[in-house]
Amino acid sequence: MNLARIALTALLPLVCALAACQGAPPLFTPERPLPMDEHSHAQPNRVRVRHVSLNLALDFEARRAEGAVRLELVRKDPSAPLALDARGLEILSITGSSGGVRNYNLGAEDAVKGSALLVELAPQDTAVTIRYRTSPGAEAMQWLEPAQTAGGGKPFLFTQGQSILTRSWIPLQDSPGVRITYDAAIRAPAGLTAVMSAEQLGRDADGAWRFRMEQPIPPYLIALACGELAFREISNRSGVWAEPSVVQAARDELVDTEMMIQCAEALFGPYRWGRYDLIILPPSFPFGGMENPRLTFATPTILAGDKSLVGLVAHELAHSWSGNLVTNATWRDFWLNEGFTVYFEQRIMEEVYGAARSDMEKQLGRADLEHELAALEPWQQVLHVELGARHPDEAFSQVPYEKGALLLRRIEQLVGRKDFDRFLRGWFDGHAFESVTTADFLEHLERELLADRPEAAQKLDLARWLREPGLPDDAPRASSALLAAVDAQIERWKAGAAPQELDTQGWVTQQWLRLLDALPEQLTAEQMGALDRAFNFTSSGNSEIVCAWLVRAVRADYRPADAKLHAFLMNVGRRKFLKPIYTELAKTPEGLRRAQELYAKARPRYHSVSTGTLDKLLAWRG
Ligand code: BES
Ligand code: ZN
């Protein structure tokens, strides 16, 4: 520990007493040198951005945001220019805080990283103000037509920053090691409400929506949504935003959120962000959920009507510790965000809904991982992944999620839950508001857990877990009695029982998902029809079940599902669903033609995150 950190630690009680904010104070450790981030042009060890003030007007017709950003700087190397990330931005002017315009150079655009924006600083500059506008194709922003919303009457905008997209709507140091605080003023057309991943301060005199985030966060967590929105309270610190026609159903589905927060706090320490709200976005949102601080962004496809898919809320909430409080310093360390979060999610689910539910989810998660491993290249199967110049998205798979969580469960198994919980709590407290690497994890693990447990240490082959492909033999297996009951019914079906003769009474979503996963790969259209008549899969309102069923429908050429397939692909933009369905279609020449035809119609409705994946899959050539 260096002197600066010792000094900070000694001062901490005083700082805490002085800071009249919720949770821990904004804790800056700008002294800590940051590791090299291959995915950013910034040189934060020379000049570092520490606060971002946004002032933007939203133009839905032109699909642009225009205005200014003021960046406050910490200058370690007084002779160094300010190096920023930008992508597709039109820079209008740059001024320095000590007065006057500044010279800058916007470099050529790298396909992965975008452009470097180098700004010459005057000796006394402690901030710069950049006037700019975004391009209509900004990767982070999705501008929706009214027809893509539930209400149909107003347009909608949302942003998605993770992993390296924030630079397409704000010029800044877009590296997860560079924590910043921010404030924002957003001007939007009348009748629309703007919300951000920050404290909401209401509207100012000239009608701009004001926000403030006082805790230092990585830039990928700056997020904005704007549309016709209503709010329903869940508890005094939690609630849900959604379009008016969706908000009541959303509130009913998510009513257990406060219970989840309390469980999470009991496990791993106080929730340090004040409020925890969610926003249910229109269905083109490319992810299930995104852990934007104070305001999780979520897909409406989790609204199943029976809380069966709220594991996603546990997951995004868990990121308030793993990811938002303690953040991967580079995208090579992404497993620290997602592996910890899946582990934590499973613990919350066990606490709130019981072990029977979380055991099912663990078993299904491992099965998903095993299926996916078979299709991944060796480098993609590694936890501490070697990205080099590749886009972080190329390593996106179940590996950082499920293999990461399995490693943590393996350690828990070796040392016992009590000690492991103490270890995790120490990890979150000890690194709160810091960005961390896999090396930091190893150091903490060694010091806090393995040093006095030579037997456990000896059984744990960390190099195998972190640096090699595949799943180590000691990866824990969850076994769920409820899923075993499904397997027993599948055996009866294989032995000749008709679908309606199977004992499916009281089955929950996870059991149906097991059925759809464990039935023989190849079914005939007749078998599909019999299953559909017995269990109504095509008309299911559960998006996970529908997705698994549509993959099978395509494989079996089961045409009665065509209308549903078409509607689903036109309406839903969640990549996790689109990818397997289009992949299945693309397996035959006829299917590929169909996929390309559907895709041509649906593509304008998808976010860049989804089209980025699907363009490759379907050999899209505009
Ligand atoms: N942070 C991720 C989403 C993400 C990852 C966006 C990488 C961009 C790059 C989020 O927490 C997540 O994992 N969402 C999952 C949900 C989940 C329950 C595993 C999703 O969207 O499906
Ligand atoms: Zn996640």
XYZ file of C-alpha atoms and ligand atoms in Angstrom:
645
model
C 0.000 0.000 0.000
C 1.478 3.344 -0.931
C 1.635 6.356 1.342
C -1.202 8.190 -0.333
C -3.528 5.282 0.293
C -2.418 4.929 3.891
C -3.105 8.639 4.349
C -6.508 8.268 2.753
C -7.372 5.314 4.957
C -6.362 7.228 8.064
C -8.481 10.181 7.010
C -11.458 8.083 6.037
C -13.496 8.397 9.265
C -13.141 12.158 9.102
C -14.099 12.277 5.435
C -17.101 10.067 6.190
C -18.250 12.318 8.991
C -17.910 15.388 6.807
C -19.662 13.969 3.784
C -23.364 14.233 4.406
C -24.141 11.880 1.556
C -25.655 8.402 1.594
C -23.247 5.478 1.845
C -19.546 6.049 1.432
C -18.147 9.389 0.271
C -16.929 9.847 -3.277
C -13.535 8.318 -2.863
C -10.878 9.276 -5.353
C -7.557 7.505 -5.521
C -6.090 9.280 -8.516
C -2.660 8.332 -7.198
C -3.150 4.712 -8.156
C -1.567 4.191 -11.587
C -3.917 2.583 -14.067
C -3.050 -0.493 -16.088
C -2.799 -0.201 -19.864
C -6.227 -0.316 -21.508
C -5.944 -1.503 -25.111
C -9.417 -0.163 -25.864
C -8.862 3.487 -25.129
C -6.721 6.252 -26.612
C -6.579 7.992 -23.236
C -3.372 8.334 -21.271
C -4.878 8.778 -17.827
C -1.579 8.429 -16.016
C -0.570 11.743 -17.620
C -3.808 13.765 -17.699
C -6.964 12.291 -16.204
C -10.572 13.396 -16.499
C -12.300 13.337 -13.120
C -15.584 15.139 -13.653
C -17.899 15.392 -16.657
C -20.515 18.167 -17.043
C -22.887 17.456 -19.890
C -25.168 19.984 -21.469
C -27.104 18.520 -24.377
C -30.230 19.146 -26.393
C -31.941 16.151 -28.001
C -33.154 16.499 -31.573
C -35.340 13.485 -32.373
C -35.915 14.524 -35.998
C -32.237 14.832 -36.802
C -31.349 11.961 -34.427
C -28.634 14.053 -32.871
C -27.629 15.351 -29.490
C -25.919 18.713 -29.595
C -24.309 20.855 -26.931
C -21.199 20.849 -24.812
C -19.267 18.795 -22.331
C -16.916 20.273 -19.745
C -14.179 17.922 -18.575
C -12.398 18.621 -15.289
C -8.839 17.376 -15.253
C -6.160 16.059 -12.943
C -2.843 16.939 -14.583
C 0.007 14.707 -13.480
C 2.279 15.482 -16.384
C 1.964 19.236 -16.998
C 3.470 18.969 -20.466
C 1.105 16.253 -21.687
C -1.866 16.928 -23.967
C -5.317 15.697 -23.030
C -6.015 12.419 -24.843
C -9.676 11.497 -25.291
C -11.782 8.893 -27.066
C -14.326 9.899 -29.680
C -16.294 8.052 -32.303
C -18.276 9.656 -35.115
C -18.518 12.946 -33.214
C -18.541 16.311 -34.887
C -16.288 18.562 -32.802
C -17.316 22.212 -33.092
C -14.855 23.944 -30.765
C -12.698 23.383 -27.701
C -11.944 26.015 -25.081
C -9.665 25.888 -22.050
C -10.678 26.914 -18.542
C -7.934 29.546 -18.419
C -9.522 31.277 -21.421
C -9.436 30.962 -25.198
C -9.785 28.250 -27.781
C -7.470 25.225 -27.798
C -5.910 23.439 -30.750
C -6.938 19.854 -31.156
C -6.490 16.962 -33.499
C -9.155 14.378 -34.194
C -7.316 11.294 -35.432
C -8.362 8.740 -38.016
C -11.064 6.361 -36.884
C -9.875 2.933 -35.744
C -12.546 0.298 -36.450
C -12.477 -0.954 -32.851
C -11.435 2.041 -30.766
C -12.697 5.005 -32.739
C -10.605 8.185 -32.886
C -8.119 9.770 -30.541
C -9.004 13.371 -29.779
C -5.829 15.152 -28.677
C -6.237 18.552 -27.066
C -3.381 20.955 -26.444
C -3.662 22.409 -22.958
C -2.529 25.794 -21.686
C -0.436 25.658 -18.507
C -3.262 26.921 -16.286
C -6.064 24.811 -17.740
C -7.839 22.664 -15.184
C -10.755 21.911 -17.505
C -11.771 22.056 -21.136
C -15.173 22.616 -22.725
C -15.922 20.788 -25.951
C -18.841 21.879 -28.112
C -19.937 18.969 -30.293
C -22.761 17.063 -31.876
C -23.363 13.339 -32.233
C -23.984 11.600 -35.536
C -27.327 9.935 -36.309
C -25.490 6.602 -36.371
C -23.909 6.995 -32.900
C -23.479 3.401 -31.713
C -24.493 4.116 -28.121
C -27.755 5.820 -29.004
C -30.917 4.212 -30.218
C -33.544 6.638 -31.493
C -36.904 4.900 -31.751
C -39.842 5.801 -33.934
C -43.146 6.160 -32.049
C -44.233 2.847 -33.641
C -41.458 1.059 -31.742
C -42.876 2.042 -28.369
C -45.749 0.573 -26.383
C -47.738 3.817 -26.547
C -47.058 4.419 -30.227
C -47.437 8.184 -29.934
C -44.011 9.529 -28.951
C -40.430 8.796 -29.979
C -37.942 7.306 -27.540
C -34.189 7.446 -27.014
C -31.885 5.369 -24.870
C -28.114 5.035 -24.640
C -25.993 1.929 -23.999
C -22.404 2.649 -23.000
C -20.888 -0.717 -22.132
C -18.375 -1.636 -23.189
C -16.761 1.041 -25.397
C -19.722 2.953 -26.803
C -19.906 6.013 -24.522
C -17.318 7.700 -26.762
C -19.912 7.757 -29.561
C -22.078 10.214 -27.627
C -19.604 11.943 -25.263
C -15.947 12.729 -25.958
C -14.114 11.559 -22.823
C -11.602 9.021 -21.517
C -13.676 5.950 -22.199
C -11.774 3.474 -20.085
C -13.301 1.654 -17.106
C -10.267 2.541 -15.005
C -10.955 6.275 -15.348
C -13.665 6.892 -12.754
C -15.555 10.146 -13.061
C -18.360 11.968 -11.311
C -20.855 13.748 -13.530
C -23.676 16.214 -13.789
C -25.960 16.850 -16.720
C -28.554 19.199 -18.169
C -30.663 17.579 -20.888
C -33.141 19.464 -23.061
C -35.881 17.300 -24.545
C -39.057 17.991 -26.536
C -42.212 18.787 -24.571
C -44.076 15.728 -23.299
C -40.961 13.593 -22.917
C -39.224 12.774 -19.637
C -35.446 12.338 -19.402
C -33.874 9.989 -16.847
C -30.221 9.180 -16.205
C -27.962 6.916 -14.158
C -27.747 9.633 -11.528
C -29.649 11.550 -8.904
C -32.628 13.281 -10.511
C -32.725 16.991 -9.686
C -35.893 17.872 -11.601
C -36.131 20.566 -14.280
C -34.422 23.927 -14.181
C -35.971 27.292 -15.064
C -35.470 26.853 -18.803
C -36.900 23.357 -18.777
C -33.734 21.238 -18.916
C -33.692 18.004 -16.907
C -30.919 18.102 -14.308
C -28.872 15.206 -12.926
C -25.925 14.652 -10.609
C -23.800 11.571 -9.924
C -21.506 12.243 -6.979
C -19.916 8.847 -6.726
C -17.060 8.145 -9.132
C -18.154 5.703 -11.815
C -16.583 4.284 -14.945
C -17.695 6.178 -18.097
C -19.556 3.179 -19.537
C -22.152 3.702 -16.800
C -23.246 7.164 -17.929
C -26.693 6.487 -19.360
C -29.699 8.417 -20.593
C -33.231 7.472 -21.583
C -35.922 9.825 -22.829
C -39.508 9.120 -23.774
C -43.044 9.157 -22.511
C -42.454 7.808 -19.017
C -44.402 7.164 -15.847
C -43.139 6.090 -12.431
C -44.457 3.693 -9.760
C -42.947 3.318 -6.341
C -41.837 -0.086 -5.002
C -40.390 1.110 -1.685
C -39.070 4.371 -0.305
C -35.798 3.887 -2.181
C -36.903 1.884 -5.175
C -39.343 2.141 -8.040
C -39.909 1.560 -11.717
C -40.089 3.827 -14.778
C -41.845 2.671 -17.922
C -44.220 3.849 -20.580
C -47.624 4.562 -19.021
C -49.287 1.453 -20.485
C -46.547 -0.805 -19.112
C -45.758 0.718 -15.747
C -48.348 -1.040 -13.579
C -47.499 -4.508 -14.919
C -43.830 -3.648 -14.454
C -44.387 -2.604 -10.855
C -46.308 -5.826 -10.095
C -43.586 -7.973 -11.635
C -40.743 -6.178 -9.831
C -42.382 -5.759 -6.457
C -39.769 -8.007 -4.755
C -36.962 -5.581 -5.588
C -36.802 -4.054 -2.097
C -36.504 -7.535 -0.619
C -33.639 -8.254 -2.977
C -31.824 -5.064 -1.950
C -32.129 -6.012 1.708
C -30.828 -9.517 1.058
C -27.933 -8.171 -0.972
C -27.023 -5.740 1.792
C -27.134 -8.482 4.415
C -24.769 -10.535 2.282
C -22.194 -8.051 1.080
C -22.627 -4.687 2.775
C -24.637 -1.488 2.414
C -26.154 -0.386 -0.875
C -24.127 2.738 -1.489
C -25.970 4.479 -4.299
C -29.016 5.940 -2.569
C -31.960 4.946 -4.780
C -32.307 1.774 -6.824
C -34.793 2.295 -9.658
C -35.388 0.394 -12.865
C -36.595 1.522 -16.247
C -38.399 -0.875 -18.549
C -37.390 0.147 -22.054
C -39.077 -0.619 -25.369
C -38.374 -4.148 -26.667
C -35.569 -3.129 -29.019
C -33.214 -2.770 -26.032
C -30.353 -5.106 -27.036
C -29.691 -6.557 -23.578
C -31.711 -8.182 -20.868
C -30.498 -5.614 -18.416
C -27.810 -2.995 -17.957
C -26.636 -2.055 -14.499
C -26.574 1.731 -14.934
C -26.072 3.068 -11.386
C -29.226 4.083 -9.487
C -31.245 3.136 -12.589
C -31.055 -0.342 -14.104
C -32.127 -0.401 -17.757
C -34.165 -3.506 -18.591
C -35.944 -5.224 -21.446
C -39.723 -5.662 -21.253
C -39.167 -9.335 -22.119
C -38.619 -10.033 -18.409
C -42.240 -9.131 -17.699
C -43.597 -12.674 -17.790
C -46.473 -12.036 -15.399
C -45.274 -14.510 -12.768
C -41.885 -13.130 -11.602
C -40.196 -16.122 -13.230
C -37.538 -13.980 -14.926
C -36.676 -11.567 -12.104
C -33.302 -13.260 -11.690
C -32.295 -10.483 -14.055
C -33.126 -7.879 -11.406
C -31.047 -9.775 -8.848
C -28.247 -9.745 -11.416
C -28.340 -6.036 -12.264
C -28.778 -5.135 -8.601
C -25.752 -7.264 -7.695
C -23.704 -5.144 -10.102
C -24.190 -2.271 -7.627
C -21.363 -4.064 -5.801
C -19.604 -6.174 -8.425
C -19.097 -3.905 -11.413
C -20.236 -0.488 -10.282
C -18.537 -0.278 -6.883
C -15.605 -2.545 -7.792
C -15.082 -2.327 -11.533
C -13.013 -4.234 -14.065
C -10.079 -1.940 -14.868
C -9.857 -3.230 -18.438
C -12.122 -5.401 -20.588
C -9.699 -8.287 -20.134
C -10.959 -8.382 -16.542
C -14.638 -8.447 -17.550
C -15.073 -11.753 -15.713
C -14.529 -9.837 -12.450
C -17.706 -7.890 -13.253
C -19.880 -10.675 -14.567
C -18.584 -13.780 -12.774
C -18.901 -12.098 -9.373
C -22.313 -10.798 -10.373
C -23.695 -14.171 -11.434
C -22.404 -15.682 -8.186
C -23.992 -12.850 -6.211
C -27.235 -13.072 -8.230
C -27.505 -16.765 -7.344
C -27.020 -15.971 -3.661
C -29.772 -13.336 -3.761
C -32.125 -15.715 -5.572
C -31.430 -18.443 -3.030
C -32.175 -16.035 -0.200
C -35.355 -14.536 -1.664
C -36.913 -17.493 -3.507
C -35.217 -20.520 -1.917
C -32.534 -23.013 -2.904
C -34.878 -25.038 -5.128
C -35.191 -22.046 -7.484
C -31.523 -21.065 -7.445
C -30.426 -24.692 -7.944
C -32.505 -24.832 -11.107
C -31.006 -21.593 -12.353
C -27.474 -22.767 -11.567
C -27.988 -26.034 -13.397
C -29.481 -24.276 -16.433
C -26.633 -21.756 -16.393
C -24.022 -24.461 -16.448
C -25.819 -26.278 -19.261
C -25.864 -23.051 -21.309
C -22.158 -22.635 -20.705
C -21.397 -26.200 -21.782
C -23.417 -25.791 -24.993
C -21.681 -22.543 -25.793
C -18.165 -23.813 -25.037
C -18.555 -26.320 -27.836
C -18.882 -23.441 -30.314
C -16.202 -21.075 -28.966
C -12.604 -20.761 -30.024
C -10.087 -21.698 -27.312
C -9.075 -18.080 -26.652
C -12.699 -17.168 -25.991
C -12.969 -19.875 -23.330
C -10.378 -18.234 -21.089
C -11.465 -16.169 -18.059
C -8.568 -13.710 -18.076
C -8.981 -13.286 -21.769
C -6.251 -12.141 -24.160
C -8.100 -9.512 -26.208
C -5.241 -7.745 -27.917
C -6.703 -5.409 -30.514
C -10.020 -7.265 -30.704
C -13.290 -5.640 -29.728
C -14.341 -6.658 -26.181
C -17.593 -7.900 -27.657
C -15.739 -10.726 -29.395
C -15.155 -12.257 -25.986
C -18.776 -11.852 -24.919
C -20.137 -15.280 -24.015
C -21.244 -17.323 -21.019
C -17.577 -17.816 -20.127
C -17.012 -14.623 -18.068
C -20.478 -15.118 -16.561
C -20.909 -18.779 -15.771
C -17.329 -20.004 -15.696
C -16.493 -16.971 -13.555
C -19.302 -17.798 -11.128
C -18.257 -21.459 -11.053
C -14.741 -20.436 -9.997
C -16.182 -18.457 -7.100
C -18.478 -21.318 -6.122
C -15.483 -23.650 -6.229
C -13.586 -21.395 -3.833
C -16.652 -21.192 -1.592
C -16.816 -24.990 -1.606
C -13.170 -25.225 -0.545
C -13.195 -22.679 2.271
C -16.809 -22.757 3.420
C -19.532 -20.187 2.951
C -18.861 -18.211 6.114
C -15.243 -17.473 5.316
C -15.987 -16.923 1.657
C -18.647 -14.346 2.502
C -16.192 -12.506 4.721
C -13.699 -12.566 1.876
C -16.205 -11.111 -0.599
C -17.322 -8.437 1.794
C -13.670 -7.466 2.264
C -13.214 -7.347 -1.502
C -16.123 -4.932 -1.968
C -15.208 -2.764 1.015
C -11.485 -2.794 0.339
C -11.845 -1.832 -3.323
C -14.967 0.325 -3.169
C -14.991 2.926 -5.979
C -11.867 1.401 -7.489
C -11.188 -0.316 -10.764
C -9.437 -3.657 -10.353
C -7.548 -6.259 -12.347
C -7.315 -10.022 -12.199
C -3.938 -9.533 -10.485
C -5.687 -7.532 -7.722
C -8.103 -10.422 -7.291
C -5.305 -12.954 -7.017
C -3.504 -10.810 -4.490
C -6.623 -10.373 -2.357
C -7.443 -14.071 -2.593
C -3.969 -15.121 -1.599
C -3.738 -12.693 1.296
C -7.244 -12.997 2.721
C -8.079 -16.619 2.063
C -5.441 -18.949 0.740
C -2.417 -17.897 2.788
C -3.715 -19.602 5.948
C -5.451 -22.451 4.141
C -2.705 -24.440 2.446
C -4.997 -27.396 1.817
C -7.566 -25.343 -0.051
C -4.792 -23.510 -1.890
C -3.296 -26.791 -2.964
C -6.582 -28.062 -4.376
C -7.257 -24.908 -6.362
C -5.481 -24.719 -9.708
C -5.932 -21.017 -10.359
C -3.767 -20.970 -13.459
C -5.996 -23.643 -14.960
C -9.150 -21.699 -14.044
C -7.964 -18.289 -15.208
C -5.737 -18.928 -18.156
C -6.867 -22.116 -19.836
C -9.821 -22.897 -22.084
C -12.606 -25.302 -21.147
C -14.112 -26.095 -17.803
C -11.880 -27.539 -15.068
C -12.922 -30.917 -13.644
C -13.522 -29.438 -10.231
C -16.210 -27.023 -11.486
C -19.157 -27.483 -9.112
C -22.309 -29.135 -10.390
C -25.691 -27.976 -9.124
C -28.271 -30.683 -9.060
C -31.869 -29.729 -8.958
C -34.553 -32.200 -7.913
C -37.130 -30.144 -9.803
C -35.150 -30.475 -13.025
C -34.535 -34.178 -12.381
C -38.321 -34.559 -12.307
C -38.431 -33.062 -15.800
C -35.805 -35.522 -17.009
C -37.924 -38.368 -15.659
C -40.881 -37.182 -17.721
C -38.702 -36.902 -20.809
C -37.794 -40.561 -20.313
C -41.483 -41.463 -20.224
C -42.040 -39.479 -23.423
C -39.149 -41.287 -25.095
C -40.693 -44.578 -24.010
C -43.887 -43.689 -25.846
C -46.047 -41.589 -23.510
C -47.963 -38.803 -25.267
C -47.154 -35.240 -24.171
C -50.521 -34.778 -22.455
C -49.883 -37.928 -20.383
C -46.744 -36.477 -18.823
C -46.895 -35.240 -15.269
C -46.216 -31.527 -15.697
C -48.526 -30.289 -12.990
C -47.215 -27.181 -11.303
C -44.142 -26.859 -13.497
C -42.398 -23.505 -13.409
C -40.578 -21.685 -16.218
C -37.181 -23.164 -15.409
C -38.642 -26.679 -15.708
C -40.142 -25.915 -19.116
C -36.772 -24.549 -20.177
C -35.147 -27.779 -19.071
C -37.691 -29.745 -21.079
C -36.989 -27.681 -24.184
C -33.259 -28.099 -23.679
C -33.240 -31.811 -22.895
C -35.611 -33.168 -25.536
C -33.765 -34.899 -28.397
C -32.035 -32.426 -30.773
C -34.075 -33.416 -33.772
C -37.827 -33.517 -33.480
C -40.226 -33.992 -36.349
C -42.820 -31.362 -37.168
C -45.436 -33.893 -35.984
C -43.720 -34.263 -32.604
C -43.515 -30.479 -32.364
C -47.227 -30.215 -33.125
C -48.098 -32.724 -30.415
C -45.980 -30.868 -27.872
C -47.494 -27.555 -28.924
C -51.060 -28.848 -28.603
C -50.325 -30.177 -25.131
C -48.299 -27.255 -23.783
C -49.100 -24.180 -25.965
C -45.500 -23.169 -26.485
C -46.164 -21.062 -29.579
C -48.596 -18.876 -27.692
C -46.506 -18.661 -24.505
C -46.090 -15.180 -23.063
C -42.743 -16.089 -21.549
C -39.923 -14.763 -23.738
C -37.340 -17.351 -22.614
C -39.714 -20.209 -23.407
C -40.713 -18.633 -26.721
C -37.078 -18.200 -27.739
C -36.139 -21.809 -26.930
C -39.269 -23.015 -28.719
C -38.671 -20.912 -31.839
C -35.141 -22.298 -32.177
C -36.657 -25.775 -32.179
C -39.434 -24.714 -34.530
C -36.878 -23.525 -37.069
C -34.838 -26.719 -36.692
C -37.868 -28.943 -37.181
C -39.363 -26.754 -39.921
C -42.498 -26.460 -37.799
C -44.438 -23.877 -39.806
C -47.371 -23.208 -37.420
C -44.859 -21.134 -35.430
C -44.059 -18.877 -38.419
C -46.313 -15.981 -37.451
C -44.903 -15.959 -33.947
C -41.360 -16.167 -35.306
C -41.962 -13.214 -37.571
C -43.600 -11.104 -34.864
C -40.884 -11.950 -32.342
C -38.032 -11.021 -34.690
C -39.754 -7.799 -35.704
C -40.542 -6.732 -32.179
C -37.739 -7.921 -29.914
C -34.202 -6.555 -30.248
C -32.580 -8.493 -27.403
C -29.423 -10.021 -28.833
C -29.510 -13.041 -26.558
C -32.757 -14.116 -28.296
C -32.013 -12.949 -31.815
C -28.649 -14.663 -32.094
C -29.753 -18.282 -31.531
C -32.860 -17.924 -33.694
C -31.051 -16.366 -36.651
C -28.165 -18.843 -36.183
C -30.598 -21.735 -36.447
C -32.216 -20.219 -39.534
C -28.835 -19.692 -41.184
C -27.992 -23.405 -40.996
C -29.751 -24.238 -44.275
C -29.584 -22.313 -47.577
C -33.358 -21.882 -47.623
C -33.341 -20.800 -43.969
C -30.554 -18.309 -44.599
C -32.584 -16.731 -47.412
C -35.542 -16.470 -45.067
C -33.362 -15.032 -42.325
C -31.920 -12.410 -44.644
C -35.382 -11.433 -45.810
C -36.669 -11.077 -42.260
C -33.511 -9.306 -41.189
C -33.798 -6.738 -43.978
C -37.170 -5.747 -42.532
C -36.246 -5.949 -38.873
C -32.737 -4.516 -38.953
C -33.750 -0.829 -38.807
C -35.488 -1.682 -35.536
C -32.413 -3.185 -33.845
C -29.698 -1.451 -31.798
C -26.116 -1.324 -33.114
C -25.091 -3.909 -30.480
C -27.436 -6.453 -32.058
C -26.760 -5.533 -35.686
C -23.032 -5.717 -34.937
C -23.449 -9.404 -34.147
C -26.129 -10.224 -36.713
C -24.503 -8.477 -39.687
C -21.624 -10.944 -39.393
C -23.856 -13.922 -38.797
C -26.024 -13.238 -41.825
C -23.304 -11.852 -44.110
C -25.256 -8.593 -44.305
C -24.166 -6.299 -47.114
C -26.457 -3.271 -46.701
N -23.532 -5.628 -18.022
C -24.293 -6.623 -18.668
C -24.670 -6.265 -20.075
C -23.501 -5.977 -20.994
C -22.348 -6.736 -20.972
C -23.574 -4.943 -21.893
C -21.284 -6.442 -21.821
C -22.517 -4.654 -22.740
C -21.368 -5.402 -22.705
C -25.547 -6.967 -17.878
O -25.362 -6.948 -16.512
C -25.910 -8.382 -18.197
O -25.119 -9.236 -17.958
N -27.110 -8.613 -18.714
C -27.606 -9.927 -19.017
C -28.542 -10.364 -17.944
C -28.211 -11.461 -17.101
C -29.259 -11.900 -16.128
C -27.098 -12.363 -17.277
C -28.392 -9.847 -20.305
O -28.533 -8.747 -20.832
O -28.877 -10.850 -20.782
Zn -24.101 -8.495 -15.847
